Structures are given as structure tokens and as C-alpha cells.
XYZ file of C-alpha atoms in Angstrom:
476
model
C 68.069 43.423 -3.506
C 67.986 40.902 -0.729
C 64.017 40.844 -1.080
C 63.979 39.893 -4.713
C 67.293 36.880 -4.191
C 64.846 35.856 -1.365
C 61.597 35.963 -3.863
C 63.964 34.063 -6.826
C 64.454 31.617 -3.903
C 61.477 30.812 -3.176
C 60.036 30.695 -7.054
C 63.208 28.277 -7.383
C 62.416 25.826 -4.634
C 58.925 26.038 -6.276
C 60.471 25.072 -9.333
C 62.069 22.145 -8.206
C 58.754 20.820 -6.146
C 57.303 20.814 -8.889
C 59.614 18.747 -11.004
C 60.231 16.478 -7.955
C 56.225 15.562 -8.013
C 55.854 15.511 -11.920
C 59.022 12.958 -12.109
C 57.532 10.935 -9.191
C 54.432 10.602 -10.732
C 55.439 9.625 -13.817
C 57.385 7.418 -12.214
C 54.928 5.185 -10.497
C 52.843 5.560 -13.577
C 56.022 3.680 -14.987
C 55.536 1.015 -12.866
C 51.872 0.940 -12.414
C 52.235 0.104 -16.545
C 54.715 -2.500 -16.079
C 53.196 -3.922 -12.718
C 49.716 -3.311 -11.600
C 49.384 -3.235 -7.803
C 47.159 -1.849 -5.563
C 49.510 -1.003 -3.015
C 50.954 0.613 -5.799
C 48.709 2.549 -6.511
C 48.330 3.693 -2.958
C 51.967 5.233 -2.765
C 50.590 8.634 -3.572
C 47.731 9.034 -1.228
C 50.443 7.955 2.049
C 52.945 10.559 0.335
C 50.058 12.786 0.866
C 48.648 11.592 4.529
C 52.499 11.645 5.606
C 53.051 15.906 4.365
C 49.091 15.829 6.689
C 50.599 14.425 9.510
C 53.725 16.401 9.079
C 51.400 19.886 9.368
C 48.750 17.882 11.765
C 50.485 15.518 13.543
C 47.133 14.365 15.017
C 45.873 13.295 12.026
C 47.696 10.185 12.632
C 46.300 9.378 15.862
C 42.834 9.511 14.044
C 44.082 7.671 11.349
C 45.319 4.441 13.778
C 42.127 5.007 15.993
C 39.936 4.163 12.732
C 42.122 1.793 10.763
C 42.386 0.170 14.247
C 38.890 -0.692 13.826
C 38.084 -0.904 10.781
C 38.003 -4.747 8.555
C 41.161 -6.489 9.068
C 43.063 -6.106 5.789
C 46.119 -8.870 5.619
C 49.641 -8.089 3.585
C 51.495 -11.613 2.795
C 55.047 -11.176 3.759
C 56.244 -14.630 2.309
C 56.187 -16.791 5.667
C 53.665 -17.844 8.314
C 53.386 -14.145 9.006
C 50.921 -11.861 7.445
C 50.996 -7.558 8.463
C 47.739 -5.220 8.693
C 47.656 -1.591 7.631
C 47.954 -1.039 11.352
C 51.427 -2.378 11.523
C 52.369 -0.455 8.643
C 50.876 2.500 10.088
C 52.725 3.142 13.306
C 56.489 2.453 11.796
C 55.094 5.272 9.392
C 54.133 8.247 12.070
C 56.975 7.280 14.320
C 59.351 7.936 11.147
C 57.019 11.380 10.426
C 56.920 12.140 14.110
C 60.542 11.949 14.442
C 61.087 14.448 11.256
C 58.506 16.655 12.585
C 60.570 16.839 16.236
C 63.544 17.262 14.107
C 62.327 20.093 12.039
C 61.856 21.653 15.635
C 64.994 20.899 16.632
C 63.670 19.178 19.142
C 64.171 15.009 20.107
C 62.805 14.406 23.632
C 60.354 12.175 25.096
C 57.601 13.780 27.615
C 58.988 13.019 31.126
C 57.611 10.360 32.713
C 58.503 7.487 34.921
C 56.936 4.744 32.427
C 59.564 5.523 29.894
C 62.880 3.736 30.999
C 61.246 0.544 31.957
C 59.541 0.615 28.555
C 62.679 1.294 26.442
C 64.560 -0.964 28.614
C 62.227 -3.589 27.563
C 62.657 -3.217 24.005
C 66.746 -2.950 24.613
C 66.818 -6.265 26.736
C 64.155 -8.233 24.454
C 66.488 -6.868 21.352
C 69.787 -8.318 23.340
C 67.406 -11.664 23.971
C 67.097 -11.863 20.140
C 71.120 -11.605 19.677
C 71.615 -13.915 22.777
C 69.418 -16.646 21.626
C 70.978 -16.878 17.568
C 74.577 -16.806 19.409
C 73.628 -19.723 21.624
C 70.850 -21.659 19.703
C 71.192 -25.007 20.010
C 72.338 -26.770 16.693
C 70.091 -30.179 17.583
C 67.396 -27.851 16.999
C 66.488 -27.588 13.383
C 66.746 -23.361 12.107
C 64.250 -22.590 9.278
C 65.812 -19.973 6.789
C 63.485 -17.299 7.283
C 63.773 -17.679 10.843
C 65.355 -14.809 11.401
C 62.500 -12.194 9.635
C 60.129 -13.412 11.765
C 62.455 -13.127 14.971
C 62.446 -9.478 13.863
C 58.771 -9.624 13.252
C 58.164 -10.444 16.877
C 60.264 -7.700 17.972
C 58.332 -5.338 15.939
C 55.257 -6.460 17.583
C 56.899 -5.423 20.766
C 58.417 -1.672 19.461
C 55.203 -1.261 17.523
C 52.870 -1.458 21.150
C 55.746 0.532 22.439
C 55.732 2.712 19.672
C 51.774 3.436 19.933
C 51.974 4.024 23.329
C 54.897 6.531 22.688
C 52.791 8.437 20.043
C 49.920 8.886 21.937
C 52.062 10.194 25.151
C 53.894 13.027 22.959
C 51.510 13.780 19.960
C 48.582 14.614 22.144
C 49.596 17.759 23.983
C 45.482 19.230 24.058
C 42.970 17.495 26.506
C 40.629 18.901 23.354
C 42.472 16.467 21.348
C 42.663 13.573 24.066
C 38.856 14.146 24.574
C 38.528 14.064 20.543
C 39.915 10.836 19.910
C 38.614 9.307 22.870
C 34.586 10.056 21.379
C 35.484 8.850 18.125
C 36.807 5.705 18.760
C 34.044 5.070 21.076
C 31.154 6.545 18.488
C 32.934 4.542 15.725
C 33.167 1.534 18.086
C 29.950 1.772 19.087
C 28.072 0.068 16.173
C 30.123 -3.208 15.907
C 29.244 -3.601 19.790
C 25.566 -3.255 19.425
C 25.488 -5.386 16.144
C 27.688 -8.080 17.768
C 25.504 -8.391 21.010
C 22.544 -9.045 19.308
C 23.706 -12.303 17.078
C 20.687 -12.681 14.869
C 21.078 -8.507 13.393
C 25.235 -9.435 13.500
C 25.377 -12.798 11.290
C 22.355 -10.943 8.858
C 24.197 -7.443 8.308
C 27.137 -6.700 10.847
C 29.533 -9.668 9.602
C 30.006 -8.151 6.090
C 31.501 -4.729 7.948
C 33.060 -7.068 11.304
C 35.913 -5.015 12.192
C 39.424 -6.536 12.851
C 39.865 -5.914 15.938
C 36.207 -6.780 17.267
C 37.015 -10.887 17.920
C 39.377 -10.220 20.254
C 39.080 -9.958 24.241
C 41.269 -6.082 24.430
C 38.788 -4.418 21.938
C 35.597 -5.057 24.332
C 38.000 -4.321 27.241
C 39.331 -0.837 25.822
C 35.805 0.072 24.671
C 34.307 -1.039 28.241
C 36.581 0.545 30.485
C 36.342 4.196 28.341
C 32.517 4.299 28.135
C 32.469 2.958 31.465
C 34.565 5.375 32.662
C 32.747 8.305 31.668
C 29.521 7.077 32.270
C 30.832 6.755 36.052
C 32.966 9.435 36.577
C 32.016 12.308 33.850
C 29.463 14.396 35.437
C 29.901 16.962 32.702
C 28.852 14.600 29.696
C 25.705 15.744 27.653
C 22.394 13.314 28.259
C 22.873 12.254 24.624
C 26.217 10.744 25.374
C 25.371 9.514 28.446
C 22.347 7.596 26.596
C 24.749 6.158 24.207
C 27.495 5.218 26.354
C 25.009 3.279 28.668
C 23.646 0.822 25.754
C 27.311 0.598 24.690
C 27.954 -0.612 27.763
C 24.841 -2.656 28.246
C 25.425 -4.303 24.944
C 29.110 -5.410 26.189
C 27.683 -6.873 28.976
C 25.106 -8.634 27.301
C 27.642 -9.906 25.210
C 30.511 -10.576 27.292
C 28.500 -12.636 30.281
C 25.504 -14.149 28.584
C 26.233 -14.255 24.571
C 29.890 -15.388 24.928
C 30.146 -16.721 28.022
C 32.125 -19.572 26.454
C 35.242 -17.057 26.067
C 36.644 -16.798 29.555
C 38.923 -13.438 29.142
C 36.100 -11.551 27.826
C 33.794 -12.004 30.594
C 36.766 -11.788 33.005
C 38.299 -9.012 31.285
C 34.636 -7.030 31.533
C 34.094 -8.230 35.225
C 37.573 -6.644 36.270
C 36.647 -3.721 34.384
C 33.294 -3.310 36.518
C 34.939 -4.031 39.605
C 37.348 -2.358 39.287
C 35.170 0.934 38.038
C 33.709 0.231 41.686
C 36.520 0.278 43.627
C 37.991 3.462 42.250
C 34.286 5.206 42.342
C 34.140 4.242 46.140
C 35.959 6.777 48.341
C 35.613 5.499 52.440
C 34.312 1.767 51.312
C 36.488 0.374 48.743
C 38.536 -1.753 50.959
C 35.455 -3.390 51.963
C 33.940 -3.672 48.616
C 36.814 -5.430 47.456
C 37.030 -7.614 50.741
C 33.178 -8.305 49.911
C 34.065 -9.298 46.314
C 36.882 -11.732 47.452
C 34.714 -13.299 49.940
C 31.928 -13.724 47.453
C 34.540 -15.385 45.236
C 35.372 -17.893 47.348
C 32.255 -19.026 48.233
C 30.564 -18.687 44.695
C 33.432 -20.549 43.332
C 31.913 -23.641 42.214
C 28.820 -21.761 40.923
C 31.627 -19.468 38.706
C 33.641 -22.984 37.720
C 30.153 -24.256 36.378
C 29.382 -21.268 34.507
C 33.116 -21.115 32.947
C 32.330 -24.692 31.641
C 32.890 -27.154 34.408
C 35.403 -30.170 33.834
C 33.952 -30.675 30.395
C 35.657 -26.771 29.427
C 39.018 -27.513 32.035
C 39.429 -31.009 30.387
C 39.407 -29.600 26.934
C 40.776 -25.932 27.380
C 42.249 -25.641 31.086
C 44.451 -28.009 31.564
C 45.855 -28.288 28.538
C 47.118 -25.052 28.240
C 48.653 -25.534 31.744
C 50.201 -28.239 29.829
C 51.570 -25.401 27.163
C 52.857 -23.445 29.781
C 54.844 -26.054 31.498
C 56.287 -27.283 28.366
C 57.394 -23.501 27.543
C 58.795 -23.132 31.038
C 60.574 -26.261 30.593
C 62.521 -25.035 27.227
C 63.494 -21.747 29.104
C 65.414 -23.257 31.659
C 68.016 -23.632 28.896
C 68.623 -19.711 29.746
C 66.148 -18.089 31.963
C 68.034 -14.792 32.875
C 67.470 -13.856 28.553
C 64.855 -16.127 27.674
C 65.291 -17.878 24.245
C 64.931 -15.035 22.178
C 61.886 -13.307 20.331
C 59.861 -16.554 18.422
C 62.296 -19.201 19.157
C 60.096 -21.187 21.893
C 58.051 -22.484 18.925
C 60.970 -23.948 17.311
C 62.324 -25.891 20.465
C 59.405 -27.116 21.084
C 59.477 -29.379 17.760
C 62.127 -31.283 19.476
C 60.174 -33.135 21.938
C 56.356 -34.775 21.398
C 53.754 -34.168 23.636
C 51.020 -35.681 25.050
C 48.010 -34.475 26.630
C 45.152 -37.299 27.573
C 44.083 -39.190 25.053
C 45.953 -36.522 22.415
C 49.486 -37.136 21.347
C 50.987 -34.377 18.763
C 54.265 -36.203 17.587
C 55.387 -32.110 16.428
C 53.810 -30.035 18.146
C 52.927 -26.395 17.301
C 54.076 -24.876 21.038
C 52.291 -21.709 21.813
C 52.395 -20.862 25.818
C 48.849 -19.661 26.049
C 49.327 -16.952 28.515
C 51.205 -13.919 27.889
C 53.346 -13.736 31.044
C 54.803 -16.961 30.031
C 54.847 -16.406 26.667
C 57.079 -12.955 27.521
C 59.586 -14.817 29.817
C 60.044 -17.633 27.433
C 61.485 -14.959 25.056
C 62.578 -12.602 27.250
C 63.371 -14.424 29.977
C 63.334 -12.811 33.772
C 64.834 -9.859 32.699
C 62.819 -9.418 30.136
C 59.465 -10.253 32.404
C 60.791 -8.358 35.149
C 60.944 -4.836 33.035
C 57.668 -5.490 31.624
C 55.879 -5.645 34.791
C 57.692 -2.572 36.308
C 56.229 -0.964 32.967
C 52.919 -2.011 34.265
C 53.777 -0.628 37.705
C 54.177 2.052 36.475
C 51.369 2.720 34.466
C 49.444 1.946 37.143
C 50.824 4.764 39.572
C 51.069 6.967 37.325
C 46.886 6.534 36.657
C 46.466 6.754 40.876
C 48.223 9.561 40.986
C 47.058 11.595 38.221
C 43.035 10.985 39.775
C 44.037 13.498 42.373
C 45.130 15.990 39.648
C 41.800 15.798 37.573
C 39.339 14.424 40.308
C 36.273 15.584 37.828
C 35.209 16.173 34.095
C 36.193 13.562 31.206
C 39.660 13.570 32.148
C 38.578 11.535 35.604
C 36.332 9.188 32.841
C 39.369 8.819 30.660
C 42.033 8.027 33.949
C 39.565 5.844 36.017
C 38.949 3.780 32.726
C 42.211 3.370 31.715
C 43.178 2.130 34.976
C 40.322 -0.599 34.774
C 41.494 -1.564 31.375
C 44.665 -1.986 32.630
C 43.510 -4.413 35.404
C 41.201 -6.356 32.911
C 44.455 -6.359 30.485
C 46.943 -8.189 33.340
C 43.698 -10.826 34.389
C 43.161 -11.544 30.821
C 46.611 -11.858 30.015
C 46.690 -15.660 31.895
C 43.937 -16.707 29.624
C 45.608 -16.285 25.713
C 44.624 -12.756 25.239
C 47.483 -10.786 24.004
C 48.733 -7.503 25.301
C 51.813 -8.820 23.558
C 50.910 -10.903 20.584
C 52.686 -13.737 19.947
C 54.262 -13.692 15.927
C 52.931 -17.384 15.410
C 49.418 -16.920 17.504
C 47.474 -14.266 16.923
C 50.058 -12.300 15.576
C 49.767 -9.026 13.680
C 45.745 -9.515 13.523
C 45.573 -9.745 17.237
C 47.922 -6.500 17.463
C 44.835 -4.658 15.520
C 42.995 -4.964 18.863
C 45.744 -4.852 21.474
C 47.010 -1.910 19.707
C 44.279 0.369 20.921
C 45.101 -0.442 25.022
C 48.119 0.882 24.110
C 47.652 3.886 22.548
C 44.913 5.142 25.195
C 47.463 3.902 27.916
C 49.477 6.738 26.017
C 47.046 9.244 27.291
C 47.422 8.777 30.832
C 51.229 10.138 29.713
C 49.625 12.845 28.359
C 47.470 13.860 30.828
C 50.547 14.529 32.987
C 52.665 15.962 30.824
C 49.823 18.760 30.513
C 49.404 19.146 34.353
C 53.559 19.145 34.492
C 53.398 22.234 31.734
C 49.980 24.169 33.649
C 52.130 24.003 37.175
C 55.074 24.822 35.402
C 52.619 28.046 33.668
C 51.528 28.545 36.513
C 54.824 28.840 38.473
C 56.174 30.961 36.228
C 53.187 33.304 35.965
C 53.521 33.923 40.129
């Protein structure tokens, strides 16, 4: 009896899938009649990639890794904003990842130190964003929409948060880790190789230029992973090795010859390969990187030449020094809480400024380096959580190359650990790890979006070492 309520059951809850999905399709078939869109039309293929990543939560992961780098598609949102599929990605698999914990009954983060200064950043930046409306200066005119885009820029910040997040508690395999790592690099590999060589790029690789390629993280990420296997992954097949050598050939190439004009990308690329060095060097590091210093100093005006000279600090350097004083300047109206997400650009229509022979009468104030960009909305508080984040990122990645001194999991930590010290150079010279809603924006989160996630890994990595000790304990 209690076999054939349970079999009515399920043929019932059958029955009413099936009406669900006939009413919803006829539904947006409705509406696709009334109003033709194409985002529409896409409604039923992410109902059907959300139930995937529901059943295979790693299907997201792939998902961002490609969309990541894929052409740079922009949604108008009505203001000077604009989203990517990337942005509407991650809100998407947090919301899925959440129901899948839930269906577990289950709502933990893996432990690890980098998640309190993280969330604590996102709490005090949020409180910044309250602070600054309660106390905004009424001299200081307030568009309407003013608010969306405040919420905007904190998205930008939960969203990087949020990637890193998914990649530290979705990926519980180093199969996995290892998996996503080769395809972004394979998939990445093509718009390196195209873009290094200019003449094949403008002729064919331009039509298929991903979003993410223009911008100083991408070659950074990319870099530090094939670097760091090439280096440290003894196990890697000669066909990979092969590959990941003209991958990172061609970023070279590109990065210190091609577009030497752009100095965060070969910055970011020279801290990557110094830093690759230093980790790779067990009784000499100290004196490799006393040996680079040195050589610093004294090449210096051989390096200023080659960054541009006064011609390139005239028109670039110190005018952006100029930025950042201006943006200090308007923070010292409340530097414990900054002036909340996107509100620098606002105060700084008060006041004209004037640079040389330039005089901007309104000027559109962006800080042009991260660090000040994230205390001018954040203020010290704000700063002051996000580099204990960093700290501790960076610890965590020394400490896990004694747990996995060998195999790809040494590429993958040694690399990520020289992307993260190529991320804090170029973060003094525009690049964003934490795009500024006015700047770059959304578009410039399709690149920064990917240090990130792989930072996520390093999380990963421990939380699997945490679980085989913990096997392992148990087992004794």
C-alpha cells in the first residue's frame, strides 16, 4: 500500500512538472509575441544551465572561465553603466550554489583565514555606502540615479568576492582544479599568440578579440599559470610543456617589446617572472632579490627611458599623481569610511582642475590607482581590510607550497602567488583588481574577474589537504 501512495506520488509530482514547464513556456512564447527580445529568448536555456549547475555545480566554474574570455557582450542598464554576461553570471551560481548547499542542509564556508577579512570588507564598504548618503554634502549636486550605480559599485566588489568564494567551495577535486586551470589556459592560449604577433591580430584575431584580452590582469593571470607550471610542474606531458612555453614567449613578446607603451603590463609580467624566480630558488633567493634591487637602482634611468621618459611622465605620470591627490583631498571630508562606493566622482565636480597647460573646468575625477581609488570609497577601514585580505592570500599560498612541494598543484600555488604580486604592483598604475563603476567598470571586471576566481583555488587547495589530514587522522 505504502509502495503504490509512494508511486502515485511520484507520477503526481510528474504531473505537475510537467504543467509547470508547458505553462512557462507558453508563457514566454506570450511575451516573445508581444515583445521580441533576445534576452528573452534566452530565459529558457539559463533555466536549463541553472537545473546543470544544480546537478554539476562545476559546470558553472567552466561556464565563467569561458564567458570570462570570450567577446565582451554589453547589457545597457539606463545610466553611464553598462553589465557583461559575466556580471550576470556570478549573482546567478551564487543564488544556485546557495540552493544547492541548502538542499544539503548544509550553509558553511570552507575554513580559511582569508574569509573574515574578505566579508568584513564587503560589510564595512556596504556601511561606507550608508555613511556617505547620510552625510553627503548638499553643496554637492546628487544625480537621481545616483544611488543604482552606488549599488553597482558595490556589486563590483561582492561579485570579485563572490568569484573568489565560488571557486574556494565549488572545487572540492584537484581533478577539477587541474581541469579548469588547462582550459582556461588552452582557450586563452590563441588570443595570446594572435595578439603578439600584430600583423595576424588586426587581419583575423580582432573579429574574435576577447573581452577580457585589453586589459593588464588577463596577461597577468594567464602568465603567472603557464608560468607556473612550466617552472614548477615536473609531471606535465612534453606537449603541454611545448605549448605553455610559446604561451609564455608570446606574452613576453608582447608585454616588453609590442606594448611596451602600457606600463602595468610589462610591470605586471616582470613581477610575475621575478617573482617565479624567487619562489623557484631555495638557498639563493634572498640574494636574487637583493641582485634585482640593486640592478634597479642602477638601471633606473635606462628603465625611465624605456617607460617613456619625461615625454610619457609629462603626459601620463604626473598627471595621474595629480588624480590621486585631488581624490585624497575629497576624502579628508571622512577618512575613517571613505565617501562611499562611486561618490568621489561626484565631489570632484565641485572644484576645477588644472594640470599644465590643461584646465578641465568639470572634471571627470577618476583616482588612477586602485589603492586610492579603494580608500576614497572605503576609506582606512575599508583599505585596511582589503590589504589584510591580501595578507592573507599571500600566506596562505607560502604555506600551502610546503603541503604540495611538486606536481601541478606546486604550478598552480607558485603562480598564483606571482599573480598576486604582479596584481598589487599593477594596481598603482590604473589596472583594476577592483574596478572602478565609472572607469573601466563592468568590462574591466571581465578580466579582473579571472585573478579572482583562481585566487579561489589556493582556498581550495587547503581545504582538500585540511579533509586528507583529517582522512587520514581518522583512518589511524
Amino acid at each position: 500500500m505504502q509502495r503504490l501512495s509512494f508511486l502515485k506520488l511520484r507520477k503526481l509530482d510528474k504531473n505537475i512538472i510537467v504543467a509547470v514547464v508547458v505553462m512557462v513556456v507558453m508563457l514566454l512564447a506570450f511575451l516573445a509575441g508581444r515583445r521580441p527580445s533576445i534576452y528573452l529568448l534566452l530565459l529558457p536555456l539559463a533555466g536549463i544551465a541553472a537545473l546543470v549547475f544544480l546537478a554539476r555545480p562545476y559546470s558553472g566554474l567552466f561556464g565563467l572561465v569561458v564567458l570570462s574570455i570570450m567577446p565582451r557582450v554589453s547589457i545597457g542598464t539606463g545610466t553611464e553603466v553598462s553589465l557583461n554576461l559575466v556580471t550576470l553570471l556570478i549573482p546567478a551560481l551564487l543564488v544556485m550554489w546557495a540552493i544547492h548547499l541548502l538542499s544539503k542542509h548544509v550553509l558553511t564556508l570552507a575554513p580559511a583565514r582569508t574569509n573574515l577579512p574578505l566579508l568584513f570588507f564587503l560589510m564595512a564598504s556596504f556601511i561606507s555606502l550608508l555613511a556617505g548618503n547620510a552625510m553627503w554634502d548638499p553643496a554637492v549636486p546628487r544625480p537621481a540615479n545616483l544611488l543604482i550605480v552606488q549599488f553597482a559599485q558595490w556589486g563590483l566588489f561582492a561579485f570579485s568576492a563572490g568569484a573568489f568564494l565560488l571557486f574556494a567551495n565549488v572545487v572540492r577535486d584537484i581533478v577539477w582544479l587541474r581541469r579548469l586551470t588547462f582550459t582556461f589556459l588552452l582557450m586563452a592560449a590563441p588570443f595570446v599568440v594572435l595578439r603578439s604577433f600584430e600583423d595576424i591580430w588586426w587581419s583575423t584575431g580582432h573579429q574574435v578579440s576577447s573581452g577580457a584580452i585589453y586589459a593588464a590582469p588577463f596577461w597577468v593571470c594567464v602568465g603567472a599559470l603557464a608560468g607556473g607550471q612550466l617552472v614548477f610542474n615536473r609531471r606535465i606531458s612534453s606537449a603541454w610543456r611545448i605549448l605553455l612555453a610559446v604561451v609564455v614567449g608570446a606574452i613576453v613578446l608582447y608585454s616588453l617589446q609590442i606594448h611596451e607603451e602600457k606600463v602595468s603590463h610589462w610591470m605586471g609580467i616582470t613581477t610575475v617572472i621575478v617573482v617565479l624566480v624567487f619562489l623557484r630558488l631555495s638557498r639563493m633567493r634572498w640574494l636574487f632579490l637583493a641582485v634585482c634591487i640593486i640592478a634597479v637602482l642602477i638601471l633606473y634611468p635606462v628603465l625611465y627611458e624605456y617607460a617613456g621618459g619625461d615625454e610619457k611622465w609629462q603626459v601620463s605620470g604626473a598627471s595621474r599623481l595629480v588624480l590621486s591627490e585631488r581624490v585624497i583631498e575629497m576624502t579628508s571630508r571622512n577618512p575613517v569610511l571613505g565617501l562611499g562606493p562611486a561618490s568621489y566622482r561626484h565631489y570632484g565636480f565641485m572644484q576645477s582642475l588644472k594640470y599644465g597647460n590643461a584646465f578641465w573646468l568639470v572634471p571627470n575625477i577618476s583616482s588612477h590607482n586602485n589603492y586610492v581609488d579603494i580608500y576614497a570609497q572605503t576609506g582606512v577601514i575599508g583599505l585596511g581590510l582589503f590589504l589584510w585580505f591580501i595578507a592573507e592570500v599571500a600566506w596562505l599560498g607560502w604555506r600551502l607550497r610546503q603541503i604540495y612541494p611538486e606536481g601541478f598543484a606546486s604550478g598552480y600555488i607558485n603562480g598564483m602567488l606571482a599573480a598576486l604580486g604582479a596584481i598589487c604592483v599593477i594596481m598603482m598604475f590604473l589596472d583594476w583588481f577592483l574596478p572602478f563603476v565609472y572607469d573601466v567598470g563592468f568590462n574591466g571586471f571581465q578580466a579582473s574577474v579571472l585573478v579572482w576566481m583562481f585566487l579561489g583555488g589556493l582556498v581550495s587547495l587547503d581545504a582538500m589537504a585540511q579533509q586528507a589530514h583529517l582522512e587520514c587522522n581518522t583512518a589511524s
